[in-house]
Amino acid sequence: MNRKNIIYLMLLMMAPLAFTACDYLNVDEYFEDTFQEDSIFSSENHVKQYFNGAVAMLPNEAEIYEHNYADCSLPGVTGSDEAIAPGYTWGGMAPIRYAGTLLTTGEVDYTSNEFNCWGSCYQIIRKCNIILSKINEVPMNSFDKIEFRAQVRFLRAYAYFWIFRNYGPALLLGDEILEVNGEPDIYRRYRATFDETADYICTELEAAAENLPVKNSTDMVYAPTKGAALALVSRIRLQQASPLFNGGDVARRYYSDFTRQSDGVHYISQEYDEQKWAVAAAAAKKVIDMHQYSLYTVPDNGLYASQYLPAGVSDYPDGPGGIDPYRSYSDNFNGEAPAYTNPELIWGTASNVSGYGGNCFPLQYGGNGTVSVPQRMVDMYLMADGRDINHASIDYPYENRPYDSNCKTAADKIISPDFYIIKAGTFKAYDNREPRFYANIAFSHSYWFMSSCDDAGKKNVAADYFNGGNSGKTRAAYSGVYYVTGYACRKWVHPRDARTGNGSIVVSKVYPILRYAEVLLNYAEALNNLRTSHTVDGQTFSRDTEEIAKAFNLVRYRAGLPGLTAEELASPETIQNLIVRERAVEFFHEGLRFYDVRRWGIVEQLEREPLTGCNTDAAQWAGFYAPVNIQYASIRERFFDRKMILLPIHKDELRKVPTLDQNPGWEK
């Protein structure tokens, strides 16, 4: 019996099993492409297994720290300025680079496999089109069939979204099923414009949303919902309205020569259209008006309020009072908040992120030191009263001088009971900071509970990243593999997580593909960019400062910070700068910044500025805390080429479709 028949027999035996999709991006049972279509559509189980095969081909949003060079690698966090991953060597092997780092050092071209999801996404689209063409033949309950059709349309749109976010303009096929070995003429296709691509994907997602469930059952918690479809529309519409893709100086600077070979049409509009911001605002408002989502919060025991909040402050959601802001934010990522009951989680996956502790943990305690955080990101976090570090108040000062032992805290300070402590002896620059700083950033002398471990010497540790410290360069298992900036990410770490010692466990976690905080900031940004009134779907949108403050302040209040002032709201430029900072902090190491700095048109400016960190060659009070330029070759050689804004279409795809225009600057 040949392999095809063996697998087919196995699938027939599995057919009576109930179809489940506990994790949309981590499916188990699916058909391979070798099966006859008649068999696929002969039963509900078969067609859903075939659908799972399409799902399994998706890039995985949670792979934000990947260092393999497989197809569909993501730029992740190392492709932007929020993380540094120098080249490293494991035990004599060839140096390993994270895929995002390869992009920032110019080691990617149109023959590279990294980021090559164009072909796999079109295979997904073809599978979806086949299902949609045959779905009426499937013996399935009519109501189930309506929802399944919506799931298929969502998947097809999501595959197009991956093409859109990485490559820009797509080849739009509609419901057409291209023959694998068709005549050459059927492959003479031209890419749609950026706007046509965005409009098509959003139309498909909105159509899918009409028949997707508002909320899934517990066993389907990671399957897409109506909210997921509409929140994805919100993200796409915001990108479409942003400076890089919406005419104006930025779009003309980068894309004035990016035209379609067939008719000379600009792929990216060269004329600014303010209406696009109104469309983006309307898309975010649709999710808000569902009244299904809210920011996750944990009640305060009074400790945080007594330390940081002025008397009489209003309770959340009207102010930052009444909640534990550290846990209200960090529980979204550390595994404490269950996916099914978290009102902030619009769509997520349990795949991958729980295993990334090696990129975060202290050396000697299960960490590998491969991903560091630059000083630029550290400095973006505000003080506890909402001021930035350059304008700190007397009550909550920012003290980073001198760099010796005269600048350290005198006593322990509890930020969140059983979840976070600032230990005595901490450099004062890390004191008095907003709760998200402690949730996201691991700095020298930061405290790690690792409470699941039974070994006394392997838990309740203050990790020190200076030279000679318990997690400094002298503790590296392999030469050059340590936290080269003196900072690491701790966003995905639960207090119980331990990677060494008896009884050690790692709490399961959810990676949020879409969460409500993003929708709120999308809405605020879209409104802030309006200068006149616009009507979209019967609603009028303008630069309504009350609406901007309402959306923005929910995120700020949840972080234990004051809201926007009237003076700030009066200036669109000030609000935009605050949104840039807020998104960098709120979505730290969630994979959004790579795309944000591009759509804003600021990536080239940022990449010209040197990346700095602590002096990890120095002892703690002998210069460690004095910022220095990072001297690793992969950081010194970091540069930005304009072609890097859109990723290259692989040469194999260009050969399949000779009329396919390559993205600007890349080879063809």
XYZ file of C-alpha atoms in Angstrom, residues 8-658:
651
model
C -5.950 8.280 3.636
C -6.902 5.140 5.554
C -5.647 6.711 8.780
C -7.761 9.785 8.142
C -10.831 7.672 7.460
C -10.290 6.001 10.815
C -10.049 9.435 12.457
C -13.132 10.758 10.677
C -15.593 9.999 13.497
C -13.548 12.173 15.859
C -15.136 15.525 16.633
C -13.524 18.454 14.832
C -11.926 20.891 17.241
C -9.666 23.897 16.843
C -8.447 24.660 20.320
C -5.650 26.784 18.889
C -6.257 28.247 15.458
C -2.530 28.462 14.725
C -1.600 25.076 16.188
C -3.858 22.496 14.558
C -3.266 18.747 14.672
C -5.495 16.891 12.192
C -5.435 17.865 8.564
C -5.344 16.507 5.042
C -2.297 16.738 2.868
C -2.591 17.981 -0.712
C -2.365 14.459 -2.123
C -6.012 13.594 -1.567
C -8.690 13.637 -4.205
C -11.178 16.478 -3.882
C -14.117 14.063 -3.958
C -12.822 12.485 -0.764
C -12.231 15.840 0.896
C -15.801 17.010 0.420
C -17.477 13.707 1.208
C -17.883 14.532 4.902
C -17.850 17.415 7.342
C -14.823 16.004 9.174
C -12.831 15.651 5.970
C -13.412 19.185 4.750
C -12.562 20.610 8.156
C -9.350 18.621 8.248
C -8.557 20.007 4.800
C -9.295 23.478 6.188
C -6.911 22.749 9.066
C -4.247 21.977 6.492
C -4.630 25.503 5.169
C -4.502 26.955 8.675
C -1.300 25.034 9.393
C 0.449 26.893 6.569
C -0.022 30.306 8.179
C 2.915 32.221 9.607
C 2.703 32.078 13.390
C 2.238 35.524 14.925
C 3.733 34.323 18.203
C 7.161 33.613 16.695
C 8.522 36.997 17.750
C 11.882 35.596 18.932
C 12.652 33.042 16.231
C 16.231 32.470 15.111
C 15.629 29.754 12.528
C 15.901 30.544 8.849
C 12.808 28.698 7.718
C 10.279 30.111 5.308
C 7.785 32.489 6.892
C 10.118 33.761 9.591
C 8.809 36.991 11.034
C 10.728 40.250 11.501
C 9.544 39.936 15.101
C 11.121 42.150 17.711
C 14.688 41.949 16.402
C 13.677 43.549 13.107
C 12.957 46.840 14.882
C 14.699 48.929 17.534
C 12.957 47.272 20.491
C 15.360 44.358 20.711
C 18.965 43.504 19.944
C 20.092 39.999 19.057
C 23.830 39.939 18.287
C 25.266 36.980 16.450
C 26.112 34.118 18.775
C 27.569 30.641 18.604
C 26.349 27.537 20.407
C 29.278 25.271 21.285
C 31.397 25.697 18.171
C 28.520 25.886 15.697
C 28.390 28.550 13.001
C 27.175 31.950 14.274
C 23.396 32.136 14.569
C 21.407 35.244 13.735
C 17.778 36.039 14.363
C 15.875 36.606 11.131
C 15.019 40.203 12.082
C 18.703 40.977 12.609
C 19.508 39.691 9.130
C 17.111 42.292 7.782
C 18.681 45.169 9.728
C 22.180 44.237 8.566
C 21.251 43.882 4.901
C 21.755 40.119 4.711
C 18.404 39.466 3.033
C 17.754 39.501 -0.684
C 15.169 38.106 -3.071
C 16.733 34.639 -2.931
C 16.486 34.407 0.873
C 13.977 32.089 2.488
C 13.485 34.333 5.511
C 10.135 36.139 5.456
C 9.050 34.215 2.367
C 5.346 33.766 3.074
C 4.065 34.957 -0.330
C 3.857 31.466 -1.831
C 2.416 29.724 1.224
C -0.227 32.433 1.630
C -1.365 31.920 -1.961
C -1.546 28.185 -1.342
C -3.845 28.958 1.592
C -5.935 31.229 -0.623
C -6.217 28.494 -3.254
C -7.342 25.947 -0.644
C -9.945 28.383 0.640
C -11.239 29.014 -2.870
C -11.547 25.277 -3.449
C -13.537 24.885 -0.225
C -15.824 27.792 -1.087
C -16.478 26.347 -4.548
C -17.409 22.928 -3.136
C -18.954 23.736 0.216
C -22.520 23.173 -0.977
C -21.621 19.535 -1.657
C -20.573 18.887 1.953
C -23.145 17.036 4.102
C -23.327 19.576 6.893
C -26.007 21.279 8.964
C -27.054 24.456 7.135
C -26.345 26.705 10.118
C -22.940 25.114 10.649
C -22.237 25.559 6.960
C -22.935 29.308 7.170
C -20.460 29.700 10.029
C -17.876 27.455 8.375
C -18.085 29.505 5.181
C -17.397 32.595 7.280
C -14.362 30.885 8.849
C -13.016 30.065 5.398
C -13.481 33.647 4.201
C -11.733 34.888 7.341
C -8.782 32.565 6.707
C -8.519 33.677 3.088
C -8.593 37.335 4.139
C -6.043 36.672 6.872
C -3.678 35.110 4.328
C -4.062 38.215 2.172
C -3.396 40.315 5.288
C -0.003 38.629 5.693
C 0.843 39.495 2.109
C -0.412 43.054 2.626
C 1.503 43.753 5.852
C 4.819 42.408 4.528
C 4.739 43.006 0.776
C 2.089 45.680 0.297
C 0.073 45.323 -2.943
C -1.189 41.800 -3.621
C -2.424 39.747 -6.557
C -6.171 39.604 -5.948
C -7.743 36.381 -7.206
C -11.248 36.668 -5.812
C -12.911 33.241 -5.951
C -10.822 32.069 -8.901
C -8.966 28.755 -8.622
C -5.824 28.826 -10.741
C -4.757 25.532 -12.259
C -1.411 24.341 -10.946
C -0.243 23.418 -14.441
C -2.269 25.868 -16.473
C -1.405 27.598 -19.720
C 1.153 30.434 -19.422
C -1.451 33.125 -20.118
C -3.329 32.451 -16.870
C -0.252 33.547 -14.930
C -0.079 36.947 -16.605
C -1.406 38.764 -13.568
C -0.692 42.193 -12.154
C -0.688 43.298 -8.563
C -3.560 45.419 -7.293
C -2.735 48.780 -5.767
C -2.160 49.117 -2.042
C -5.591 50.702 -1.557
C -7.344 48.077 -3.695
C -5.677 45.362 -1.633
C -6.698 46.951 1.666
C -10.271 47.492 0.483
C -10.621 43.892 -0.697
C -9.287 42.365 2.528
C -11.495 44.580 4.680
C -14.575 43.802 2.591
C -13.899 40.087 3.002
C -13.337 40.388 6.739
C -16.524 42.394 7.206
C -18.472 39.801 5.224
C -16.977 37.026 7.350
C -17.807 38.950 10.538
C -21.529 38.812 9.759
C -21.589 35.051 10.391
C -18.769 34.517 12.854
C -19.731 34.051 16.521
C -19.498 37.006 18.865
C -17.896 34.711 21.466
C -16.564 31.182 21.178
C -17.019 28.266 23.550
C -14.142 27.350 25.863
C -12.919 24.552 23.574
C -12.769 26.972 20.621
C -11.388 29.960 22.503
C -8.650 30.671 19.942
C -10.869 30.447 16.864
C -11.639 33.763 15.103
C -14.750 35.698 16.091
C -16.652 38.657 14.752
C -14.524 40.884 16.949
C -11.307 39.391 15.548
C -12.419 40.098 11.985
C -13.411 43.688 12.775
C -10.302 44.372 14.877
C -8.159 43.174 11.975
C -10.039 45.605 9.738
C -9.160 48.336 12.242
C -5.455 47.491 11.985
C -5.538 47.439 8.186
C -7.454 50.710 7.879
C -5.002 52.441 10.223
C -2.074 51.245 8.125
C -3.841 52.389 4.954
C -4.380 55.882 6.399
C -0.832 56.288 7.735
C 1.740 58.620 6.133
C 3.792 55.942 4.373
C 0.789 54.715 2.381
C -1.444 57.774 2.156
C 0.126 60.251 -0.244
C 1.892 63.263 1.159
C 5.620 63.781 1.574
C 6.433 60.391 3.076
C 4.642 58.309 0.432
C 6.152 60.409 -2.354
C 9.641 60.156 -0.861
C 9.559 56.370 -0.817
C 7.180 55.354 -3.577
C 7.045 57.989 -6.305
C 8.589 55.509 -8.791
C 6.679 52.424 -7.659
C 4.314 51.984 -10.615
C 2.580 49.068 -12.294
C 4.271 47.959 -15.515
C 0.965 47.349 -17.267
C -0.518 50.832 -16.970
C 1.857 53.072 -15.004
C -0.535 53.418 -12.057
C 1.141 54.169 -8.718
C 0.905 51.173 -6.435
C 0.835 53.511 -3.441
C -1.232 56.660 -3.742
C 0.694 59.892 -4.175
C -2.270 62.039 -3.120
C -3.164 62.495 0.528
C -6.729 61.508 1.455
C -7.877 62.519 4.943
C -11.023 60.443 4.520
C -8.894 57.336 5.115
C -8.374 58.414 8.727
C -12.137 58.684 9.147
C -12.540 55.179 7.701
C -9.921 53.953 10.192
C -11.768 55.663 13.047
C -15.041 54.068 11.937
C -13.410 50.629 11.810
C -12.144 50.933 15.380
C -15.485 52.316 16.545
C -17.270 49.214 15.235
C -15.271 47.076 17.641
C -15.814 49.510 20.503
C -19.544 49.620 19.829
C -19.787 45.836 20.099
C -19.513 46.352 23.881
C -17.865 42.942 24.100
C -14.411 44.053 25.154
C -12.734 46.031 27.922
C -9.225 46.327 29.301
C -8.274 43.626 31.780
C -7.981 44.894 35.359
C -7.188 43.456 38.790
C -8.560 45.164 41.937
C -6.032 47.052 44.061
C -5.417 46.210 47.698
C -4.606 49.864 48.345
C -0.833 49.430 48.236
C -0.216 50.995 44.842
C -2.624 53.872 45.467
C -0.971 54.740 48.764
C 2.467 54.967 47.139
C 1.768 56.700 43.857
C -1.723 58.137 43.375
C -2.880 61.518 44.676
C -5.767 61.561 47.134
C -9.257 61.625 45.663
C -8.307 60.184 42.282
C -11.210 58.480 40.499
C -11.419 54.722 40.222
C -10.961 52.945 36.908
C -12.343 53.441 34.236
C -12.718 57.129 35.148
C -9.210 57.318 36.586
C -6.265 55.135 37.646
C -7.619 54.365 41.114
C -9.008 51.113 42.463
C -6.819 48.707 40.446
C -3.423 47.048 40.654
C -1.934 48.526 37.457
C 1.053 46.186 37.422
C -1.062 43.042 37.374
C -3.794 44.616 35.255
C -1.213 44.915 32.496
C 1.182 42.012 33.129
C -1.465 39.327 33.674
C -2.348 39.629 29.972
C 1.028 38.113 29.083
C 2.360 36.054 31.979
C -0.377 33.391 31.928
C -2.302 34.619 34.947
C -5.348 35.797 32.950
C -7.282 32.849 31.401
C -7.949 33.338 27.712
C -11.647 32.575 27.935
C -12.399 35.110 30.675
C -9.999 37.873 29.637
C -12.205 40.693 28.261
C -9.219 42.328 26.558
C -8.205 39.369 24.429
C -9.892 39.656 21.045
C -7.858 36.915 19.378
C -4.805 34.960 20.466
C -2.822 31.764 20.288
C -1.234 29.527 22.902
C 1.490 28.524 20.485
C 5.206 29.226 21.086
C 5.324 32.104 23.523
C 5.477 29.969 26.679
C 8.813 28.579 25.515
C 10.564 31.898 25.072
C 11.796 32.200 28.661
C 15.289 31.371 27.519
C 15.421 34.767 25.855
C 14.441 36.479 29.112
C 15.658 34.605 32.188
C 18.855 35.456 34.069
C 21.992 33.584 33.074
C 22.647 30.594 35.324
C 18.888 30.272 35.866
C 17.808 29.001 32.455
C 18.337 32.154 30.410
C 20.585 32.241 27.336
C 21.153 35.990 26.960
C 20.305 36.061 23.269
C 17.846 38.994 23.152
C 18.566 42.322 24.847
C 16.637 45.582 25.107
C 18.285 48.864 24.046
C 18.358 51.949 26.267
C 16.084 53.781 23.849
C 13.165 51.579 24.776
C 13.967 51.706 28.494
C 13.912 55.501 28.439
C 10.445 55.626 26.873
C 8.781 54.481 30.084
C 7.326 57.299 32.154
C 7.712 58.069 35.812
C 4.968 56.902 38.179
C 3.180 60.263 37.967
C 3.127 60.282 34.150
C 6.061 62.617 33.519
C 8.881 61.569 31.206
C 12.378 61.059 32.568
C 13.587 64.419 31.232
C 10.891 66.350 33.115
C 10.575 64.343 36.311
C 8.949 65.874 39.380
C 10.344 66.410 42.860
C 7.903 63.839 44.242
C 8.977 61.137 41.770
C 12.485 62.090 40.675
C 14.511 60.464 37.932
C 17.970 59.958 39.415
C 20.679 58.514 37.217
C 23.680 60.335 38.698
C 26.175 59.566 40.013
C 26.910 56.162 38.507
C 28.275 54.925 41.813
C 26.819 53.408 44.967
C 25.531 56.789 46.136
C 22.710 56.375 43.592
C 20.853 53.312 44.843
C 17.613 52.607 46.685
C 17.745 52.140 50.449
C 14.847 49.741 51.042
C 12.628 47.176 49.341
C 9.519 48.551 47.661
C 6.520 46.363 46.823
C 4.890 47.256 43.512
C 2.453 44.343 43.517
C 2.269 41.810 46.372
C 3.678 38.402 45.354
C 4.225 39.687 41.828
C 6.841 42.463 41.908
C 9.379 43.938 44.344
C 12.039 46.604 43.748
C 14.920 45.385 45.872
C 17.067 47.612 48.039
C 20.321 48.468 46.285
C 18.670 49.051 42.897
C 20.067 51.872 40.748
C 17.751 54.830 41.347
C 17.051 55.367 37.651
C 14.860 52.268 37.890
C 12.869 53.574 40.849
C 9.617 55.585 40.647
C 8.784 54.288 37.161
C 5.375 53.411 35.746
C 4.139 49.828 36.331
C 4.589 48.758 32.707
C 8.317 49.409 33.093
C 8.525 46.724 35.755
C 6.236 44.369 33.827
C 8.321 44.626 30.640
C 11.944 45.425 31.489
C 14.464 43.289 33.358
C 17.268 45.551 34.619
C 20.251 44.904 36.827
C 19.194 43.891 40.344
C 15.608 43.212 39.241
C 13.995 40.517 41.338
C 12.947 37.093 40.052
C 10.668 34.956 42.218
C 10.908 31.684 40.216
C 8.686 30.377 43.002
C 7.801 26.982 41.511
C 11.368 25.828 42.118
C 11.985 23.878 45.346
C 15.707 24.680 45.480
C 16.400 27.634 47.753
C 19.416 28.768 45.744
C 17.487 28.871 42.458
C 14.619 31.181 43.361
C 14.105 34.633 44.883
C 17.104 35.999 43.006
C 18.145 39.550 42.157
C 19.662 39.274 38.664
C 22.732 41.448 38.103
C 23.865 42.075 34.520
C 27.092 43.983 35.208
C 30.524 42.445 34.687
C 30.992 40.066 37.589
C 27.276 39.922 38.387
C 25.367 36.646 38.626
C 23.919 37.246 35.140
C 26.739 39.277 33.605
C 29.027 38.447 30.702
C 31.340 36.305 32.848
C 28.398 33.979 33.482
C 27.733 33.334 29.801
C 27.610 29.659 28.862
C 29.108 30.501 25.460
C 31.360 33.371 24.515
C 29.429 36.493 23.582
C 26.048 35.113 24.630
C 24.793 37.423 27.366
C 22.528 40.465 27.762
C 24.782 42.912 25.941
C 22.794 46.033 26.873
C 22.281 45.141 30.519
C 18.523 44.823 29.904
C 16.226 41.933 29.016
C 12.497 41.471 28.442
C 10.396 39.973 31.238
C 6.979 40.519 29.694
C 6.236 36.837 29.195
C 7.393 35.716 32.656
C 5.102 34.636 35.503
C 6.362 34.820 39.131
C 6.028 31.015 39.319
C 8.087 30.447 36.176
C 11.391 28.689 36.814
C 13.677 27.052 34.273
C 16.119 25.301 36.601
C 15.876 23.275 39.805
C 13.492 20.728 41.285
C 9.801 21.322 40.699
C 10.391 24.118 38.219
C 7.532 24.826 35.818
C 6.671 27.401 33.177
C 3.090 28.656 33.293
C 1.218 28.329 29.978
C 0.655 31.653 28.260
C -1.416 33.238 25.521
C 0.050 35.377 22.773
C -2.465 38.142 21.974
C -2.733 38.591 18.215
C -5.355 41.282 18.759
C -6.284 42.941 22.026
C -8.627 45.757 22.908
C -5.861 48.204 23.898
C -4.793 48.291 20.242
C -8.304 49.128 19.073
C -8.524 52.016 21.559
C -5.202 53.493 20.454
C -6.127 52.953 16.798
C -9.276 54.990 17.395
C -7.428 57.795 19.177
C -4.766 58.013 16.456
C -7.291 58.031 13.628
C -9.373 60.803 15.211
C -6.280 62.858 16.000
C -5.326 62.998 12.324
C -8.640 64.499 11.201
C -8.816 68.208 10.447
C -12.356 68.330 9.066
C -15.522 66.267 9.547
C -16.182 63.129 7.525
C -19.172 60.817 7.350
C -18.586 57.064 7.185
C -21.454 54.566 7.272
C -23.825 57.226 8.560
C -21.539 58.336 11.422
C -19.645 61.611 11.492
C -16.027 61.658 12.632
C -13.855 64.647 13.456
C -10.975 65.506 15.749
C -13.139 65.161 18.821
C -10.770 65.691 21.769
C -13.221 64.164 24.225
C -13.334 60.951 22.204
C -9.541 60.940 21.803
C -9.075 61.371 25.552
C -11.684 58.749 26.379
C -9.961 56.065 24.295
C -6.375 57.038 25.102
C -6.990 57.542 28.806
C -8.437 54.063 29.287
C -5.019 52.667 28.349
C -3.203 55.233 30.500
C -5.458 54.766 33.532
C -5.060 51.002 33.370
C -1.302 51.608 33.559
C -1.764 53.647 36.751
C -1.019 56.937 34.981
C -2.906 60.238 34.671
C -4.826 61.005 31.497
C -4.254 63.618 28.819
C -4.295 67.299 29.745
C -6.232 70.000 27.920
C -2.923 71.480 26.786
C -1.821 68.198 25.263
C -5.165 67.633 23.565
C -4.978 71.056 21.919
C -2.001 69.969 19.809
C -2.388 67.155 17.206
C 1.408 66.923 16.970
C 1.745 66.429 20.728
C -0.944 63.740 20.744
C 0.710 61.926 17.839
C 4.037 61.920 19.682
C 2.310 60.589 22.791
C 0.639 57.847 20.734
C 4.018 56.855 19.254
C 5.422 56.516 22.769
C 2.312 54.815 24.138
C 2.291 52.137 21.453
C 6.011 51.460 21.955
C 5.430 50.879 25.682
C 1.992 49.218 25.625
C 2.843 46.806 22.780
C 6.468 46.214 23.758
C 7.700 42.895 22.318
C 4.352 42.057 20.726
C 5.639 42.417 17.149
C 3.763 45.623 16.268
C 6.583 48.170 16.404
C 8.288 46.841 13.253
C 5.182 47.825 11.282
C 4.343 50.958 13.289
C 7.634 52.770 12.667
C 7.295 52.008 8.971
C 3.735 53.211 8.511
C 4.567 56.440 10.390
C 7.536 57.018 8.091
C 10.005 57.369 10.993
C 11.969 54.137 10.637
C 14.817 55.707 8.635
C 15.252 58.459 11.215
C 15.300 55.952 14.085
C 17.792 53.673 12.371
C 20.242 56.578 11.959
C 20.419 56.987 15.736
C 22.923 54.724 17.546
C 21.610 52.042 19.854
C 22.979 52.219 23.373
C 22.877 50.248 26.588
C 24.696 49.829 29.878
C 28.444 49.270 29.856
C 28.399 45.524 30.425
C 32.221 45.408 30.454
C 32.223 47.421 33.679
C 31.569 46.450 37.277
C 28.363 47.688 38.904
C 29.649 50.899 40.477
C 32.555 51.401 38.100
C 30.655 52.667 35.068
C 28.129 49.922 34.282
C 25.140 52.313 34.347
C 26.758 54.908 32.060
C 25.164 54.446 28.594
C 27.540 53.400 25.810
C 27.145 52.611 22.137
C 26.774 48.866 21.668
C 29.921 47.512 20.080
C 28.780 44.182 18.667
C 29.425 43.921 14.942
C 25.798 43.185 14.078
C 24.822 46.405 15.874
C 27.656 48.571 14.551
C 26.864 47.371 11.038
C 23.154 48.020 11.435
C 21.886 50.250 8.658
C 18.686 51.087 6.858
C 17.986 50.860 3.155
C 14.674 52.247 1.919
C 13.889 48.993 0.167
C 13.588 47.348 3.598
C 10.195 48.915 4.283
C 8.499 46.307 2.085
C 9.976 42.817 2.022
C 11.214 41.250 -1.232
C 9.071 38.872 -3.248
C 11.082 35.685 -3.658
C 12.657 35.004 -7.043
C 10.735 31.719 -7.364
C 7.443 33.610 -7.172
C 8.643 36.132 -9.752
C 9.485 33.293 -12.133
C 6.011 31.802 -11.735
C 4.365 35.091 -12.665
C 6.582 37.023 -15.111
